[in-house]
CSV table of C-alpha atoms and ligand atoms in Angstrom, one decimal:
chain,number,residue,atom,x,y,z
A,18,MET,CA,177.5,50.5,115.9
A,19,THR,CA,177.4,47.5,118.3
A,20,ALA,CA,175.8,48.0,121.7
A,21,PRO,CA,178.3,48.0,124.7
A,22,ARG,CA,178.6,44.8,126.6
A,23,ASP,CA,176.5,44.2,129.6
A,24,VAL,CA,178.8,43.6,132.6
A,25,PHE,CA,176.3,41.1,134.0
A,26,THR,CA,176.2,38.8,130.9
A,27,ALA,CA,178.3,35.6,130.9
A,28,ALA,CA,181.6,35.9,129.1
A,29,THR,CA,184.5,33.8,128.0
A,30,LEU,CA,188.0,34.4,129.2
A,31,GLY,CA,190.2,32.3,127.0
A,32,PRO,CA,189.0,28.8,127.4
A,33,ILE,CA,186.8,29.4,130.4
A,34,SER,CA,183.4,30.9,130.9
A,35,LEU,CA,182.5,33.4,133.7
A,36,ARG,CA,179.0,34.1,134.8
A,37,ASN,CA,179.6,37.9,134.4
A,38,ARG,CA,182.5,40.3,133.7
A,39,ILE,CA,183.4,41.2,137.2
A,40,ILE,CA,186.6,39.9,138.8
A,41,LYS,CA,187.6,40.2,142.5
A,42,ALA,CA,191.1,41.7,142.2
A,43,ALA,CA,193.9,40.2,144.4
A,44,THR,CA,194.0,41.8,147.8
A,45,PHE,CA,196.5,39.9,149.9
A,46,GLU,CA,194.6,38.1,152.6
A,47,ALA,CA,197.0,37.6,155.5
A,48,ALA,CA,195.0,34.5,156.4
A,49,THR,CA,197.7,31.8,156.1
A,50,PRO,CA,199.8,31.8,159.3
A,51,GLU,CA,201.4,28.5,158.4
A,52,ALA,CA,201.7,29.4,154.7
A,53,LEU,CA,198.8,26.9,154.1
A,54,VAL,CA,195.1,27.4,153.3
A,55,THR,CA,192.9,28.1,156.3
A,56,ASP,CA,189.2,28.3,156.7
A,57,ASP,CA,189.8,32.0,157.0
A,58,LEU,CA,191.2,32.2,153.6
A,59,ILE,CA,188.3,30.1,152.2
A,60,THR,CA,185.8,32.5,153.8
A,61,TYR,CA,187.6,35.5,152.4
A,62,HIS,CA,187.0,34.2,148.9
A,63,ARG,CA,183.7,32.5,149.5
A,64,LEU,CA,182.1,35.7,150.5
A,65,PRO,CA,182.6,37.6,147.2
A,66,ALA,CA,181.9,34.4,145.3
A,67,ALA,CA,178.6,34.1,147.1
A,68,GLY,CA,178.2,37.8,146.6
A,69,GLY,CA,178.1,37.5,142.8
A,70,VAL,CA,181.6,38.0,141.3
A,71,GLY,CA,182.4,36.0,138.1
A,72,MET,CA,185.8,35.1,139.4
A,73,THR,CA,187.8,35.7,142.6
A,74,THR,CA,191.6,36.0,142.6
A,75,VAL,CA,193.7,34.5,145.4
A,76,ALA,CA,196.4,37.0,146.1
A,77,TYR,CA,199.9,36.2,145.7
A,78,LEU,CA,200.7,32.5,145.6
A,79,ALA,CA,204.5,32.7,145.4
A,80,VAL,CA,206.3,30.5,142.9
A,81,SER,CA,209.1,29.9,145.4
A,82,PRO,CA,209.8,30.5,149.2
A,83,GLY,CA,212.2,33.3,148.4
A,84,GLY,CA,209.6,35.0,146.1
A,85,ARG,CA,207.2,36.0,149.0
A,86,THR,CA,206.7,39.5,150.3
A,87,GLU,CA,206.6,37.9,153.8
A,88,GLY,CA,207.2,34.5,155.2
A,89,LYS,CA,203.6,33.5,156.0
A,90,GLN,CA,202.5,33.6,152.4
A,91,ILE,CA,201.7,30.4,150.6
A,92,TYR,CA,204.2,29.2,148.1
A,93,TRP,CA,203.5,26.4,145.6
A,94,ARG,CA,204.4,23.0,147.1
A,95,THR,CA,202.9,19.6,147.6
A,96,GLU,CA,201.9,20.3,151.2
A,97,ALA,CA,199.7,23.2,150.1
A,98,MET,CA,197.8,21.3,147.5
A,99,PRO,CA,195.0,19.7,149.6
A,100,GLY,CA,194.1,23.1,151.1
A,101,LEU,CA,194.1,24.8,147.7
A,102,ARG,CA,191.8,22.1,146.4
A,103,ARG,CA,189.4,22.7,149.3
A,104,LEU,CA,189.5,26.4,148.5
A,105,THR,CA,188.7,26.0,144.7
A,106,ASP,CA,185.9,23.5,145.5
A,107,ALA,CA,184.3,26.0,147.9
A,108,ILE,CA,184.4,28.8,145.3
A,109,HIS,CA,183.1,26.6,142.6
A,110,ALA,CA,180.2,25.5,144.9
A,111,GLU,CA,179.2,29.2,144.9
A,112,GLY,CA,179.1,29.3,141.1
A,113,ALA,CA,182.2,31.5,140.7
A,114,ALA,CA,185.5,30.8,139.1
A,115,ILE,CA,188.8,31.2,140.9
A,116,SER,CA,192.2,32.5,139.7
A,117,ALA,CA,195.6,32.1,141.3
A,118,GLN,CA,197.9,35.1,141.3
A,119,ILE,CA,201.4,33.6,140.7
A,120,GLY,CA,204.6,35.6,141.1
A,121,HIS,CA,208.0,36.2,142.5
A,122,ALA,CA,208.3,39.4,144.5
A,123,GLY,CA,212.0,40.1,143.4
A,124,PRO,CA,213.2,43.2,145.2
A,125,VAL,CA,210.0,43.4,147.2
A,126,ALA,CA,210.6,39.9,148.7
A,127,ASN,CA,211.2,39.9,152.5
A,128,ALA,CA,214.5,37.9,152.8
A,129,ARG,CA,214.3,38.1,156.6
A,130,THR,CA,210.8,36.6,157.2
A,131,ASN,CA,211.2,34.3,154.2
A,132,ARG,CA,214.5,33.0,155.5
A,133,ALA,CA,215.5,32.8,151.8
A,134,THR,CA,217.6,35.1,149.6
A,135,ALA,CA,215.7,37.8,147.7
A,136,LEU,CA,216.6,38.2,144.0
A,137,ALA,CA,216.5,41.4,141.9
A,138,PRO,CA,218.0,42.6,138.6
A,139,VAL,CA,220.8,44.2,140.6
A,140,ARG,CA,221.9,44.1,144.3
A,141,PHE,CA,219.2,46.0,146.0
A,142,PHE,CA,218.5,47.1,149.6
A,143,ASN,CA,215.0,46.5,150.9
A,144,PRO,CA,214.3,48.8,153.9
A,145,MET,CA,211.3,46.7,155.1
A,146,SER,CA,213.4,43.5,155.5
A,147,MET,CA,216.7,45.4,156.2
A,148,ARG,CA,218.3,42.9,153.8
A,149,PHE,CA,219.9,43.1,150.4
A,150,ALA,CA,218.3,41.3,147.4
A,151,LYS,CA,221.0,39.5,145.5
A,152,HIS,CA,221.8,40.2,141.8
A,153,ALA,CA,219.9,37.5,139.9
A,154,THR,CA,222.2,35.3,137.7
A,155,ARG,CA,221.1,33.8,134.4
A,156,ASP,CA,220.5,30.5,136.2
A,157,ASP,CA,218.4,32.3,138.9
A,158,ILE,CA,216.2,33.9,136.1
A,159,ASP,CA,215.8,30.5,134.4
A,160,ASP,CA,214.8,28.9,137.8
A,161,ILE,CA,212.2,31.6,138.4
A,162,VAL,CA,210.7,31.4,135.0
A,163,ALA,CA,210.5,27.6,135.4
A,164,ALA,CA,209.0,28.0,138.8
A,165,HIS,CA,206.1,29.9,137.2
A,166,ALA,CA,205.5,27.0,134.9
A,167,ASP,CA,205.5,24.6,137.8
A,168,ALA,CA,203.1,26.9,139.7
A,169,ALA,CA,200.7,26.9,136.7
A,170,ARG,CA,200.8,23.1,136.6
A,171,MET,CA,200.0,22.9,140.3
A,172,ALA,CA,197.3,25.5,139.9
A,173,ILE,CA,195.6,23.2,137.4
A,174,ASP,CA,196.0,20.2,139.7
A,175,ALA,CA,194.4,22.3,142.5
A,176,GLY,CA,191.4,23.1,140.4
A,177,PHE,CA,192.0,26.8,139.6
A,178,ASP,CA,190.3,28.1,136.5
A,179,ALA,CA,193.0,30.7,135.8
A,180,VAL,CA,196.4,32.0,136.7
A,181,GLU,CA,197.3,35.6,136.9
A,182,VAL,CA,201.0,36.2,136.3
A,183,HIS,CA,202.2,39.1,138.3
A,184,LEU,CA,204.1,41.5,136.0
A,185,GLY,CA,203.4,44.6,138.0
A,186,HIS,CA,204.2,46.7,141.1
A,187,ASN,CA,208.1,46.3,140.7
A,188,TYR,CA,208.0,42.6,141.7
A,189,PHE,CA,210.5,40.4,139.9
A,190,ALA,CA,209.4,40.7,136.2
A,191,SER,CA,208.3,44.3,136.7
A,192,SER,CA,211.7,45.2,138.3
A,193,PHE,CA,213.4,44.0,135.2
A,194,LEU,CA,211.1,46.2,133.1
A,195,SER,CA,211.9,49.2,135.2
A,196,PRO,CA,214.9,51.2,133.8
A,197,LEU,CA,215.2,52.7,137.3
A,198,ILE,CA,215.8,49.4,139.0
A,199,ASN,CA,217.3,47.4,136.2
A,200,ARG,CA,220.8,48.7,135.7
A,201,ARG,CA,222.1,45.5,134.2
A,202,THR,CA,224.5,45.6,131.3
A,203,ASP,CA,223.9,42.1,130.1
A,204,GLU,CA,221.2,40.7,127.8
A,205,PHE,CA,218.5,41.5,130.4
A,206,GLY,CA,219.3,45.2,130.8
A,207,GLY,CA,219.5,48.3,128.7
A,208,SER,CA,217.0,48.3,125.8
A,209,LEU,CA,213.3,47.7,126.5
A,210,ALA,CA,213.6,44.5,124.4
A,211,ASN,CA,216.1,43.2,126.9
A,212,ARG,CA,214.3,44.4,129.9
A,213,ALA,CA,211.1,42.8,128.7
A,214,LYS,CA,212.7,39.3,128.3
A,215,VAL,CA,211.9,38.1,131.8
A,216,ALA,CA,208.2,39.1,131.5
A,217,ARG,CA,207.8,37.5,128.1
A,218,ALA,CA,209.7,34.3,128.9
A,219,THR,CA,207.6,33.9,132.1
A,220,VAL,CA,204.3,34.2,130.3
A,221,LEU,CA,205.4,31.9,127.5
A,222,ALA,CA,206.6,29.3,130.0
A,223,VAL,CA,203.3,29.4,131.8
A,224,ARG,CA,201.4,29.2,128.5
A,225,ARG,CA,203.4,26.2,127.4
A,226,ALA,CA,202.9,24.4,130.7
A,227,VAL,CA,199.1,25.0,130.5
A,228,GLU,CA,199.0,23.7,126.9
A,229,LYS,CA,201.0,20.7,127.8
A,230,ALA,CA,198.8,19.9,130.8
A,231,GLY,CA,195.9,19.7,128.4
A,232,THR,CA,193.4,21.2,130.9
A,233,PRO,CA,191.9,24.5,129.7
A,234,ILE,CA,192.6,27.2,132.2
A,235,ALA,CA,192.9,30.9,131.4
A,236,VAL,CA,196.3,32.7,131.6
A,237,THR,CA,196.2,36.5,132.4
A,238,ALA,CA,198.8,38.9,133.6
A,239,LYS,CA,198.7,42.0,135.8
A,240,LEU,CA,200.9,44.6,134.1
A,241,ASN,CA,202.0,48.0,135.2
A,242,MET,CA,201.0,50.8,132.7
A,243,ALA,CA,203.4,53.1,134.7
A,244,ASP,CA,205.3,53.0,137.9
A,245,GLY,CA,204.4,56.6,138.7
A,246,VAL,CA,208.1,57.2,139.5
A,247,ARG,CA,210.6,59.3,137.6
A,248,GLY,CA,212.8,57.0,135.6
A,249,GLY,CA,210.5,54.0,136.2
A,250,ILE,CA,208.3,52.2,133.7
A,251,SER,CA,206.5,54.7,131.5
A,252,THR,CA,203.2,54.3,129.7
A,253,GLU,CA,205.0,54.3,126.3
A,254,GLU,CA,207.3,51.5,127.2
A,255,SER,CA,204.6,49.5,128.9
A,256,LEU,CA,202.4,49.8,125.9
A,257,GLN,CA,205.2,48.4,123.7
A,258,THR,CA,205.6,45.5,126.2
A,259,ALA,CA,201.9,44.9,126.1
A,260,LYS,CA,202.0,44.8,122.3
A,261,TRP,CA,204.8,42.2,122.5
A,262,LEU,CA,202.8,40.1,125.0
A,263,GLU,CA,199.9,40.3,122.6
A,264,GLU,CA,202.0,39.2,119.7
A,265,ASP,CA,203.5,36.3,121.7
A,266,GLY,CA,200.0,34.9,122.2
A,267,GLY,CA,200.6,33.7,125.7
A,268,LEU,CA,197.8,35.6,127.4
A,269,ASP,CA,194.0,35.5,127.4
A,270,ALA,CA,193.8,39.0,129.0
A,271,ILE,CA,195.8,41.7,130.6
A,272,GLU,CA,194.7,43.4,133.9
A,273,LEU,CA,196.1,47.0,133.8
A,274,THR,CA,197.6,48.3,137.0
A,275,ALA,CA,200.2,50.9,138.0
A,276,GLY,CA,202.5,51.9,140.9
A,277,SER,CA,205.4,50.4,142.7
A,278,SER,CA,205.3,48.5,146.0
A,279,LEU,CA,208.9,49.6,146.4
A,280,VAL,CA,208.8,53.3,145.9
A,281,ASN,CA,205.3,54.6,145.2
A,282,PRO,CA,202.6,52.3,146.5
A,283,MET,CA,199.9,55.0,146.7
A,284,TYR,CA,200.0,55.4,142.9
A,285,LEU,CA,198.3,52.1,142.9
A,286,PHE,CA,195.5,53.0,145.3
A,287,ARG,CA,194.9,56.8,145.3
A,288,GLY,CA,193.1,58.3,148.2
A,289,ASP,CA,194.3,58.8,151.8
A,290,ALA,CA,197.8,57.8,152.8
A,291,PRO,CA,197.5,55.7,156.0
A,292,VAL,CA,200.9,56.7,157.4
A,293,LYS,CA,200.1,56.3,161.1
A,294,GLU,CA,198.3,53.0,160.6
A,295,PHE,CA,201.0,51.7,158.3
A,296,ALA,CA,203.8,52.6,160.8
A,297,GLY,CA,201.7,51.0,163.6
A,298,ALA,CA,201.9,47.7,161.7
A,299,PHE,CA,205.6,47.5,162.4
A,300,THR,CA,207.8,47.4,165.4
A,301,PRO,CA,210.5,50.0,166.2
A,302,PRO,CA,212.9,51.0,164.7
A,303,LEU,CA,211.1,50.5,161.4
A,304,ARG,CA,207.9,52.1,162.9
A,305,TRP,CA,209.9,55.3,163.6
A,306,GLY,CA,211.5,55.2,160.1
A,307,ILE,CA,208.1,54.9,158.5
A,308,ARG,CA,206.6,57.7,160.6
A,309,MET,CA,209.5,60.0,159.6
A,310,THR,CA,209.6,59.2,155.9
A,311,GLY,CA,206.0,58.1,155.5
A,312,LYS,CA,204.6,61.1,153.8
A,313,LYS,CA,207.3,60.8,151.1
A,314,PHE,CA,207.0,57.0,150.7
A,315,LEU,CA,203.2,57.1,150.9
A,316,ARG,CA,202.7,60.0,148.6
A,317,GLU,CA,199.1,60.9,148.3
A,318,TYR,CA,197.2,61.1,145.0
A,319,PRO,CA,193.5,62.2,144.7
A,320,TYR,CA,191.0,59.4,144.3
A,321,HIS,CA,188.3,59.4,141.6
A,322,GLU,CA,186.3,56.6,140.1
A,323,ALA,CA,188.1,54.7,137.4
A,324,TYR,CA,191.3,56.5,138.1
A,325,LEU,CA,193.4,54.3,135.8
A,326,LEU,CA,191.0,54.7,132.8
A,327,ARG,CA,192.9,57.6,131.2
A,328,ASP,CA,196.1,55.5,130.7
A,329,ALA,CA,194.1,52.3,130.1
A,330,ARG,CA,192.4,54.0,127.1
A,331,LEU,CA,195.8,54.2,125.4
A,332,PHE,CA,196.1,50.4,125.8
A,333,ARG,CA,192.6,49.8,124.6
A,334,ALA,CA,193.2,51.9,121.5
A,335,GLU,CA,196.3,50.0,120.5
A,336,LEU,CA,195.6,46.4,121.5
A,337,SER,CA,193.0,44.0,120.3
A,338,MET,CA,193.3,41.4,123.1
A,339,PRO,CA,190.9,41.3,126.0
A,340,LEU,CA,191.7,43.9,128.7
A,341,ILE,CA,190.6,44.1,132.4
A,342,LEU,CA,190.0,47.6,133.8
A,343,LEU,CA,191.1,48.0,137.4
A,344,GLY,CA,191.3,50.9,139.8
A,345,GLY,CA,188.5,52.8,141.5
A,346,ILE,CA,185.6,50.7,140.2
A,347,THR,CA,182.8,50.7,142.8
A,348,ASN,CA,179.4,51.1,141.1
A,349,ARG,CA,177.3,50.3,138.1
A,350,GLU,CA,177.9,53.5,136.2
A,351,THR,CA,181.7,52.9,136.3
A,352,MET,CA,181.2,49.3,135.2
A,353,ASP,CA,179.0,50.5,132.3
A,354,LEU,CA,181.6,53.1,131.4
A,355,ALA,CA,184.3,50.4,131.3
A,356,MET,CA,182.2,48.3,129.0
A,357,ALA,CA,181.4,51.3,126.8
A,358,GLU,CA,185.1,52.0,126.5
A,359,GLY,CA,185.7,48.5,125.2
A,360,PHE,CA,187.1,46.8,128.2
A,361,ASP,CA,186.1,43.1,128.5
A,362,PHE,CA,186.1,42.8,132.3
A,363,VAL,CA,186.4,45.0,135.4
A,364,ALA,CA,188.4,44.0,138.5
A,365,MET,CA,187.6,45.4,141.9
A,366,GLY,CA,189.6,45.3,145.1
A,367,ARG,CA,188.7,47.5,148.0
A,368,ALA,CA,185.0,47.9,147.3
A,369,LEU,CA,184.6,44.1,147.5
A,370,LEU,CA,186.8,43.8,150.5
A,371,ALA,CA,184.5,46.3,152.2
A,372,GLU,CA,181.3,44.7,150.9
A,373,PRO,CA,181.7,41.2,149.5
A,374,ASP,CA,177.9,41.1,148.5
A,375,LEU,CA,178.1,44.4,146.6
A,376,ILE,CA,177.8,42.8,143.1
A,377,ASN,CA,174.6,41.0,144.0
A,378,ARG,CA,173.2,44.2,145.4
A,379,ILE,CA,174.2,46.2,142.3
A,380,HIS,CA,172.6,43.5,140.1
A,381,ALA,CA,169.4,43.5,142.1
A,382,ASP,CA,169.3,47.3,141.9
A,383,GLY,CA,169.1,46.9,138.1
A,384,ALA,CA,168.1,50.1,136.2
A,385,GLN,CA,167.9,52.2,139.4
A,386,ARG,CA,171.7,52.3,139.7
A,387,SER,CA,171.4,53.6,143.2
A,388,VAL,CA,173.8,51.3,145.1
A,389,ARG,CA,176.9,53.1,146.3
A,390,SER,CA,180.0,51.5,147.8
A,391,VAL,CA,180.8,52.3,151.4
A,392,CYS,CA,184.5,52.2,150.7
A,393,THR,CA,186.0,55.6,151.6
A,394,HIS,CA,189.4,54.8,150.1
A,395,CYS,CA,190.9,55.6,153.5
A,396,ASN,CA,193.3,52.8,152.6
A,397,GLN,CA,193.6,51.6,156.2
A,398,CYS,CA,193.0,48.1,154.8
A,399,MET,CA,196.5,48.4,153.4
A,400,ALA,CA,198.0,48.4,156.9
A,401,THR,CA,195.9,45.3,157.9
A,402,ILE,CA,197.8,43.1,155.4
A,403,TYR,CA,200.4,42.6,158.2
A,404,SER,CA,197.9,41.1,160.6
A,405,HIS,CA,194.5,40.0,159.1
A,406,THR,CA,193.4,41.9,156.0
A,407,HIS,CA,190.1,43.6,156.5
A,408,CYS,CA,188.1,46.7,155.8
A,409,VAL,CA,188.3,49.0,158.9
A,410,VAL,CA,184.9,50.6,158.0
A,411,THR,CA,182.8,47.5,157.8
A,412,GLY,CA,185.0,44.9,159.5
A,413,SER,CA,184.6,42.7,156.5
A,414,PRO,CA,185.3,39.9,155.9
A,415,ASP,CA,183.6,38.8,159.0
A,416,ARG,CA,186.1,36.4,160.7
A,417,GLN,CA,183.3,34.9,162.7
A,418,VAL,CA,181.5,33.6,159.6
A,419,SER,CA,182.0,29.9,159.6
A,420,SER,CA,183.3,28.7,156.2
A,421,GLY,CA,181.5,25.3,156.8
A,422,VAL,CA,184.0,23.5,154.5
B,21,FMN,C1,194.6,45.3,151.2
B,21,FMN,C2,195.0,45.2,149.8
B,21,FMN,C3,195.9,44.2,149.4
B,21,FMN,C4,196.4,44.1,148.1
B,21,FMN,N1,197.2,43.0,147.7
B,21,FMN,C5,197.5,42.8,146.4
B,21,FMN,C6,198.2,41.7,146.0
B,21,FMN,O1,198.6,40.8,146.8
B,21,FMN,N2,198.6,41.6,144.7
B,21,FMN,C7,198.2,42.5,143.8
B,21,FMN,O2,198.6,42.4,142.6
B,21,FMN,N3,197.5,43.6,144.2
B,21,FMN,C8,197.1,43.8,145.4
B,21,FMN,N4,196.4,44.9,145.8
B,21,FMN,C9,196.0,45.8,144.8
B,21,FMN,C10,194.6,45.5,144.2
B,21,FMN,O3,194.6,44.3,143.5
B,21,FMN,C11,194.1,46.7,143.3
B,21,FMN,O4,195.1,46.8,142.2
B,21,FMN,C12,194.0,48.0,144.0
B,21,FMN,O5,193.4,47.9,145.2
B,21,FMN,C13,193.2,49.0,143.1
B,21,FMN,O6,191.9,48.5,142.9
B,21,FMN,P1,190.6,49.0,143.7
B,21,FMN,O7,190.5,50.5,143.4
B,21,FMN,O8,189.5,48.3,143.1
B,21,FMN,O9,190.8,48.7,145.1
B,21,FMN,C14,195.9,45.0,147.1
B,21,FMN,C15,195.1,46.0,147.5
B,21,FMN,C16,194.6,46.1,148.8
B,21,FMN,C17,193.7,47.2,149.2
């Protein structure tokens, strides 16, 4: 029997090499008021990079203006390139790699703040934007797939080491996978094979763009194992989708996620449901609506370490490609468990938002394994994505820290 991997050894992810097997998961930064890179955004990623992660992930760089979950998010365009280059240079200077999460929010897109039409498998009402997403035509789908390829090309030009294609959380590709949302009767609806077409075409378009560009960057995807909603994406269907993605050969790894930003966000996070704080992030009448329906929308699930492991094991057993375990990873024991279970990387969100230097401290702690995260999974950070994303327990990332770049 071979010994389990050490999470702190260098590892390859497709064509790139990471100094360890720990990835900072995308946590939307809310640090781009002009939809352009700021020193704040650079600091947000420089801290975990200096803190020891192998790779940090820039959350949600939309492939088009209409694909944003809100209008201040960066979307790929020439004007954003100098800032993105400054960002990748700063992370490389800390010895870490940097990935760009690329995606289209589909029914989760905010048509009001984006000032652009939202697109979904079917006409769909988004209560956050109080707007309808439009039924995506064949041409719309082709445009969005092509926009992912363009985004990958731009990510290479900006110096990113990887792109993470967003196939989760009921965003565009994920909403097509969902039998609950995707009620189409054409070639993109009905059977799983049809519903998976958008996800597979998107990944292959990105892979082809990367191959054509000739610069070796990694291509990963963040895929829902389950939506946690009756009638939504099930583990069985998601596993089949993952097998097709593996067969297609477009990905260097899959990061396994769950939940729906549309109908069941807490399935993604587990722990406390911050209804009051979440409602407080909005103005009336939306605030009142969230207060009244909040307990239903933000349905609570108990938190425990590695809470997605049970489902992720099913994927590990049936797939041979590299997999990234996500969800409730905060200490060395859980990282070791992930390695022992055959996962190739771990991804961490909240624990690194709370303490960007956690990885260095866990590493320095060595065999003692005594370092514990201060993250209480109160999830109040979720409500801060509408202003400046931060941990309410530690105040991190410290906005006063000068990025110096
Ligand atoms: C404040 C915050 C913002 C997030 N933003 C994103 C995002 O933009 N894209 C995404 O795929 N996931 C996002 N997530 C989800 C995380 O990537 C991750 O899946 C989740 O937090 C579970 O991992 P954890 O237990 O390590 O925190 C966000 C999470 C938090 C807490």
